[in-house]
Amino acid sequence: MKGHVFVISAPSGTGKTTILGELMAQMSGVEFSVSHTTRQPRHNEKNGVDYHFVSVDQFRLMIDQGDFAEWAEVHGNYYGTSLSQIDKRISVGIDVILDIDVQGAEILRSAEELSASYIFIAPPSLAALESRLRGRKSEDEASMLKRLANGRKEMAFVNRYDYLVINDTLSQAVVMLKSIIYAQRAHANRGFDGTPIILEELT
Ligand code: ADP
Ligand code: 5GP
């Protein structure tokens, strides 16, 4: 059975990276698609693990070569998802999580050949978002204000998503996200992807 793609968006500072870290530690058969970006790495980020950190020239070359399923400029930097990374995993039955912004999600929705579930993670309030973003101490004031302003705009896209997870209590948000993935697996077991399961295989 093929793996499934989960597209996840959230305003910066919501806690998406934290939730996904917990989820990956608790679940098997699901992997994170490592995006390419032109932004500078944060002190705790590793090249090839959190992102593939590339120059603007390298990124443009990848666009020209058609390497990206989608790419977008977010908070002043380029980010893109490589097509081959997704195909390689879903073809061997691994579910793939794409952590992308609302513009990238719009592009993928219009790519009819990609079947995916769209999940929006929201903070419990804008005040909580600001306090988390400040608490992370990863941005200078200008970048933080840009992320907050973008976050407000991104919240307007929530109705475009299949699922909404509110990250109030971290553990509950992780359970909610895991439940969505398990539900999709149960759905696929019934053969909704066009490959009906023969009952004997289940016993
Ligand atoms: P994102 O990836 O969405 O930008 P992060 O995962 O980096 O956000 O989280 C932003 C900050 O909020 C981090 O300091 C993280 O520890 C904190 N955080 C994440 N989830 C919660 C939560 N449920 N309650 C309080 N703080 C949280
Ligand atoms: P950050 O700089 O905080 O890691 O990410 C900033 C934003 O870029 C987040 O909204 C994140 O979801 C988005 N992002 C990360 N990778 C990609 C990608 O490959 N494509 C798109 N469109 N957005 C991405």
CSV table of C-alpha atoms and ligand atoms in Angstrom, one decimal:
chain,number,residue,atom,x,y,z
A,1,MET,CA,0.0,0.0,0.0
A,2,LYS,CA,1.3,3.5,-0.8
A,3,GLY,CA,2.1,6.0,2.0
A,4,HIS,CA,0.0,9.1,2.5
A,5,VAL,CA,1.0,12.7,2.4
A,6,PHE,CA,0.1,15.0,5.3
A,7,VAL,CA,0.5,18.7,4.6
A,8,ILE,CA,0.8,20.7,7.8
A,9,SER,CA,0.8,24.5,8.2
A,10,ALA,CA,0.9,26.8,11.2
A,11,PRO,CA,1.8,30.4,12.0
A,12,SER,CA,5.4,30.6,13.0
A,13,GLY,CA,5.7,30.1,16.8
A,14,THR,CA,2.6,27.9,17.1
A,15,GLY,CA,4.6,24.9,18.2
A,16,LYS,CA,4.5,22.8,15.0
A,17,THR,CA,8.2,21.8,15.2
A,18,THR,CA,7.8,20.8,18.8
A,19,ILE,CA,4.6,18.7,18.1
A,20,LEU,CA,6.3,17.0,15.1
A,21,GLY,CA,9.3,16.2,17.2
A,22,GLU,CA,7.1,14.4,19.7
A,23,LEU,CA,5.1,12.7,17.0
A,24,MET,CA,8.1,11.3,15.2
A,25,ALA,CA,9.4,9.9,18.5
A,26,GLN,CA,6.1,8.1,19.2
A,27,MET,CA,5.1,6.8,15.8
A,28,SER,CA,6.7,4.6,13.2
A,29,GLY,CA,6.1,4.5,9.4
A,30,VAL,CA,6.0,8.3,9.1
A,31,GLU,CA,8.8,10.6,8.0
A,32,PHE,CA,9.3,14.3,7.8
A,33,SER,CA,10.1,15.8,4.4
A,34,VAL,CA,13.2,17.9,4.8
A,35,SER,CA,12.7,21.2,2.8
A,36,HIS,CA,15.3,23.3,1.1
A,37,THR,CA,15.6,26.9,2.4
A,38,THR,CA,17.8,30.0,1.8
A,39,ARG,CA,17.4,31.1,5.4
A,40,GLN,CA,20.3,30.9,7.9
A,41,PRO,CA,20.3,27.9,10.2
A,42,ARG,CA,19.3,28.6,13.9
A,43,HIS,CA,21.9,27.6,16.5
A,44,ASN,CA,20.3,24.2,17.1
A,45,GLU,CA,19.5,23.3,13.5
A,46,LYS,CA,21.5,20.8,11.4
A,47,ASN,CA,21.9,20.8,7.7
A,48,GLY,CA,20.1,17.8,6.1
A,49,VAL,CA,18.0,17.2,9.3
A,50,ASP,CA,16.0,20.4,9.9
A,51,TYR,CA,16.5,21.8,6.4
A,52,HIS,CA,18.8,21.6,3.5
A,53,PHE,CA,20.3,25.0,3.8
A,54,VAL,CA,21.3,26.4,0.3
A,55,SER,CA,22.2,29.7,-1.3
A,56,VAL,CA,19.8,31.7,-3.3
A,57,ASP,CA,21.6,30.7,-6.5
A,58,GLN,CA,21.4,27.0,-5.7
A,59,PHE,CA,17.7,27.4,-4.9
A,60,ARG,CA,17.0,29.2,-8.2
A,61,LEU,CA,18.9,26.4,-10.0
A,62,MET,CA,16.6,23.8,-8.4
A,63,ILE,CA,13.5,25.8,-9.4
A,64,ASP,CA,14.8,25.9,-13.0
A,65,GLN,CA,15.5,22.1,-12.9
A,66,GLY,CA,11.9,21.5,-11.8
A,67,ASP,CA,13.1,19.9,-8.5
A,68,PHE,CA,10.3,21.3,-6.4
A,69,ALA,CA,6.7,20.1,-5.9
A,70,GLU,CA,6.1,23.6,-4.6
A,71,TRP,CA,8.2,26.5,-3.4
A,72,ALA,CA,7.4,29.9,-1.9
A,73,GLU,CA,9.0,33.0,-0.4
A,74,VAL,CA,8.1,33.1,3.3
A,75,HIS,CA,9.1,35.8,5.8
A,76,GLY,CA,11.7,37.0,3.2
A,77,ASN,CA,13.4,33.6,2.5
A,78,TYR,CA,12.8,30.9,0.0
A,79,TYR,CA,11.5,27.5,1.0
A,80,GLY,CA,10.8,24.5,-1.2
A,81,THR,CA,9.7,20.8,-1.1
A,82,SER,CA,11.6,18.4,-3.3
A,83,LEU,CA,9.4,16.1,-5.4
A,84,SER,CA,11.7,13.1,-5.3
A,85,GLN,CA,11.8,13.1,-1.5
A,86,ILE,CA,8.0,12.6,-1.4
A,87,ASP,CA,7.8,10.0,-4.2
A,88,LYS,CA,10.7,7.9,-2.8
A,89,ARG,CA,8.9,7.4,0.6
A,90,ILE,CA,5.2,7.0,-0.4
A,91,SER,CA,6.2,4.4,-3.0
A,92,VAL,CA,7.5,2.2,-0.2
A,93,GLY,CA,4.5,2.7,2.1
A,94,ILE,CA,5.9,5.5,4.3
A,95,ASP,CA,3.6,8.3,5.3
A,96,VAL,CA,5.2,11.7,4.7
A,97,ILE,CA,4.7,15.0,6.6
A,98,LEU,CA,5.3,18.2,4.8
A,99,ASP,CA,5.7,21.2,7.0
A,100,ILE,CA,4.9,24.1,4.6
A,101,ASP,CA,3.3,27.5,4.6
A,102,VAL,CA,-0.2,28.4,3.4
A,103,GLN,CA,1.0,29.4,0.0
A,104,GLY,CA,2.8,26.1,-0.6
A,105,ALA,CA,-0.3,24.3,0.6
A,106,GLU,CA,-2.4,26.2,-2.0
A,107,ILE,CA,0.0,25.1,-4.8
A,108,LEU,CA,-0.2,21.4,-3.7
A,109,ARG,CA,-4.0,21.5,-3.5
A,110,SER,CA,-4.1,22.6,-7.2
A,111,ALA,CA,-1.6,19.8,-8.2
A,112,GLU,CA,-4.3,17.2,-8.8
A,113,GLU,CA,-1.9,14.2,-9.0
A,114,LEU,CA,-1.0,14.6,-5.3
A,115,SER,CA,-3.4,13.2,-2.9
A,116,ALA,CA,-2.9,14.6,0.6
A,117,SER,CA,-4.6,15.5,3.9
A,118,TYR,CA,-4.3,19.1,4.9
A,119,ILE,CA,-3.9,20.0,8.6
A,120,PHE,CA,-3.7,23.4,10.2
A,121,ILE,CA,-2.2,23.9,13.6
A,122,ALA,CA,-3.3,27.0,15.4
A,123,PRO,CA,-2.2,28.6,18.7
A,124,PRO,CA,-4.9,29.0,21.4
A,125,SER,CA,-4.6,32.8,20.9
A,126,LEU,CA,-2.5,35.5,19.2
A,127,ALA,CA,-1.2,36.5,22.6
A,128,ALA,CA,0.1,32.9,23.2
A,129,LEU,CA,1.6,33.0,19.7
A,130,GLU,CA,3.5,36.2,20.5
A,131,SER,CA,4.7,34.9,23.9
A,132,ARG,CA,5.9,31.6,22.3
A,133,LEU,CA,7.7,33.3,19.5
A,134,ARG,CA,9.4,35.7,22.0
A,135,GLY,CA,10.2,32.9,24.3
A,136,ARG,CA,11.9,30.9,21.5
A,137,LYS,CA,14.4,33.8,21.2
A,138,SER,CA,15.3,32.7,17.7
A,139,GLU,CA,14.5,35.9,15.8
A,140,ASP,CA,15.5,39.5,16.0
A,141,GLU,CA,12.7,42.0,16.7
A,142,ALA,CA,12.1,42.8,13.0
A,143,SER,CA,11.9,39.2,11.9
A,144,MET,CA,9.6,38.4,14.9
A,145,LEU,CA,7.2,41.2,14.0
A,146,LYS,CA,7.2,40.0,10.4
A,147,ARG,CA,6.3,36.5,11.6
A,148,LEU,CA,3.6,37.7,13.8
A,149,ALA,CA,2.0,39.8,11.1
A,150,ASN,CA,2.2,36.9,8.6
A,151,GLY,CA,0.7,34.6,11.3
A,152,ARG,CA,-2.4,36.8,11.5
A,153,LYS,CA,-2.8,36.6,7.7
A,154,GLU,CA,-2.2,32.8,7.7
A,155,MET,CA,-5.0,32.2,10.2
A,156,ALA,CA,-7.4,33.4,7.5
A,157,PHE,CA,-6.6,30.2,5.5
A,158,VAL,CA,-7.8,27.8,8.2
A,159,ASN,CA,-11.0,26.9,6.4
A,160,ARG,CA,-8.9,25.6,3.4
A,161,TYR,CA,-7.7,22.7,5.6
A,162,ASP,CA,-9.3,19.4,6.3
A,163,TYR,CA,-8.4,19.4,10.0
A,164,LEU,CA,-7.7,22.0,12.7
A,165,VAL,CA,-5.5,21.1,15.7
A,166,ILE,CA,-5.2,23.7,18.4
A,167,ASN,CA,-1.9,23.6,20.2
A,168,ASP,CA,-3.0,24.6,23.7
A,169,THR,CA,-1.7,21.7,25.8
A,170,LEU,CA,1.2,20.1,23.9
A,171,SER,CA,0.4,16.4,24.7
A,172,GLN,CA,-3.2,16.8,23.6
A,173,ALA,CA,-2.2,18.4,20.3
A,174,VAL,CA,0.2,15.5,19.7
A,175,VAL,CA,-2.6,12.9,20.4
A,176,MET,CA,-4.9,14.8,18.0
A,177,LEU,CA,-2.3,14.8,15.2
A,178,LYS,CA,-1.5,11.1,15.7
A,179,SER,CA,-5.2,10.3,15.6
A,180,ILE,CA,-5.5,12.0,12.2
A,181,ILE,CA,-2.7,9.8,10.8
A,182,TYR,CA,-4.1,6.6,12.3
A,183,ALA,CA,-7.5,7.4,11.0
A,184,GLN,CA,-6.1,7.9,7.5
A,185,ARG,CA,-4.3,4.5,7.8
A,186,ALA,CA,-7.6,2.9,8.7
A,187,HIS,CA,-9.3,4.6,5.8
A,188,ALA,CA,-6.6,3.3,3.4
A,189,ASN,CA,-7.0,-0.2,4.8
A,190,ARG,CA,-10.5,-0.3,3.5
A,191,GLY,CA,-9.1,0.1,0.0
A,192,PHE,CA,-10.2,3.7,-0.7
A,193,ASP,CA,-7.0,4.2,-2.6
A,194,GLY,CA,-8.3,1.8,-5.2
A,195,THR,CA,-6.5,-1.3,-4.0
A,196,PRO,CA,-9.1,-3.3,-2.0
A,197,ILE,CA,-7.6,-5.4,0.8
A,198,ILE,CA,-8.5,-9.1,0.7
A,199,LEU,CA,-9.9,-10.1,4.0
A,200,GLU,CA,-7.6,-13.1,4.5
A,201,GLU,CA,-4.7,-10.8,4.5
A,202,LEU,CA,-6.0,-9.2,7.7
A,203,THR,CA,-6.3,-12.4,9.7
B,1,ADP,P1,7.0,26.5,15.2
B,1,ADP,O1,7.7,25.4,14.7
B,1,ADP,O2,5.5,26.4,15.0
B,1,ADP,O3,7.5,27.8,14.7
B,1,ADP,P2,8.1,25.8,17.8
B,1,ADP,O4,7.9,24.4,17.8
B,1,ADP,O5,9.5,26.3,17.5
B,1,ADP,O6,7.1,26.6,16.8
B,1,ADP,O7,7.6,26.4,19.2
B,1,ADP,C1,7.7,27.8,19.5
B,1,ADP,C2,7.9,27.9,21.0
B,1,ADP,O8,6.7,27.5,21.7
B,1,ADP,C3,9.0,27.0,21.5
B,1,ADP,O9,9.8,27.7,22.5
B,1,ADP,C4,8.2,25.8,22.2
B,1,ADP,O10,8.9,25.2,23.2
B,1,ADP,C5,7.0,26.5,22.7
B,1,ADP,N1,5.8,25.6,22.7
B,1,ADP,C6,5.4,24.7,21.8
B,1,ADP,N2,4.2,24.1,22.1
B,1,ADP,C7,3.8,24.7,23.3
B,1,ADP,C8,2.6,24.6,24.1
B,1,ADP,N3,1.6,23.7,23.8
B,1,ADP,N4,2.6,25.4,25.2
B,1,ADP,C9,3.5,26.3,25.5
B,1,ADP,N5,4.7,26.5,24.7
B,1,ADP,C10,4.8,25.7,23.6
B,2,5GP,P1,10.9,28.5,9.8
B,2,5GP,O1,11.8,29.6,9.2
B,2,5GP,O2,10.3,29.0,11.0
B,2,5GP,O3,11.5,27.2,9.9
B,2,5GP,O4,9.7,28.3,8.7
B,2,5GP,C1,9.0,29.4,8.3
B,2,5GP,C2,7.8,29.0,7.4
B,2,5GP,O5,8.2,28.3,6.3
B,2,5GP,C3,6.9,28.0,8.2
B,2,5GP,O6,5.5,28.5,7.9
B,2,5GP,C4,7.1,26.7,7.4
B,2,5GP,O7,5.9,25.9,7.4
B,2,5GP,C5,7.4,27.2,6.0
B,2,5GP,N1,8.1,26.2,5.2
B,2,5GP,C6,9.1,25.3,5.6
B,2,5GP,N2,9.4,24.5,4.6
B,2,5GP,C7,8.7,24.9,3.5
B,2,5GP,C8,8.6,24.4,2.2
B,2,5GP,O8,9.2,23.5,1.8
B,2,5GP,N3,7.7,25.1,1.4
B,2,5GP,C9,6.9,26.1,1.9
B,2,5GP,N4,6.0,26.6,1.0
B,2,5GP,N5,7.0,26.5,3.1
B,2,5GP,C10,7.8,25.9,3.9
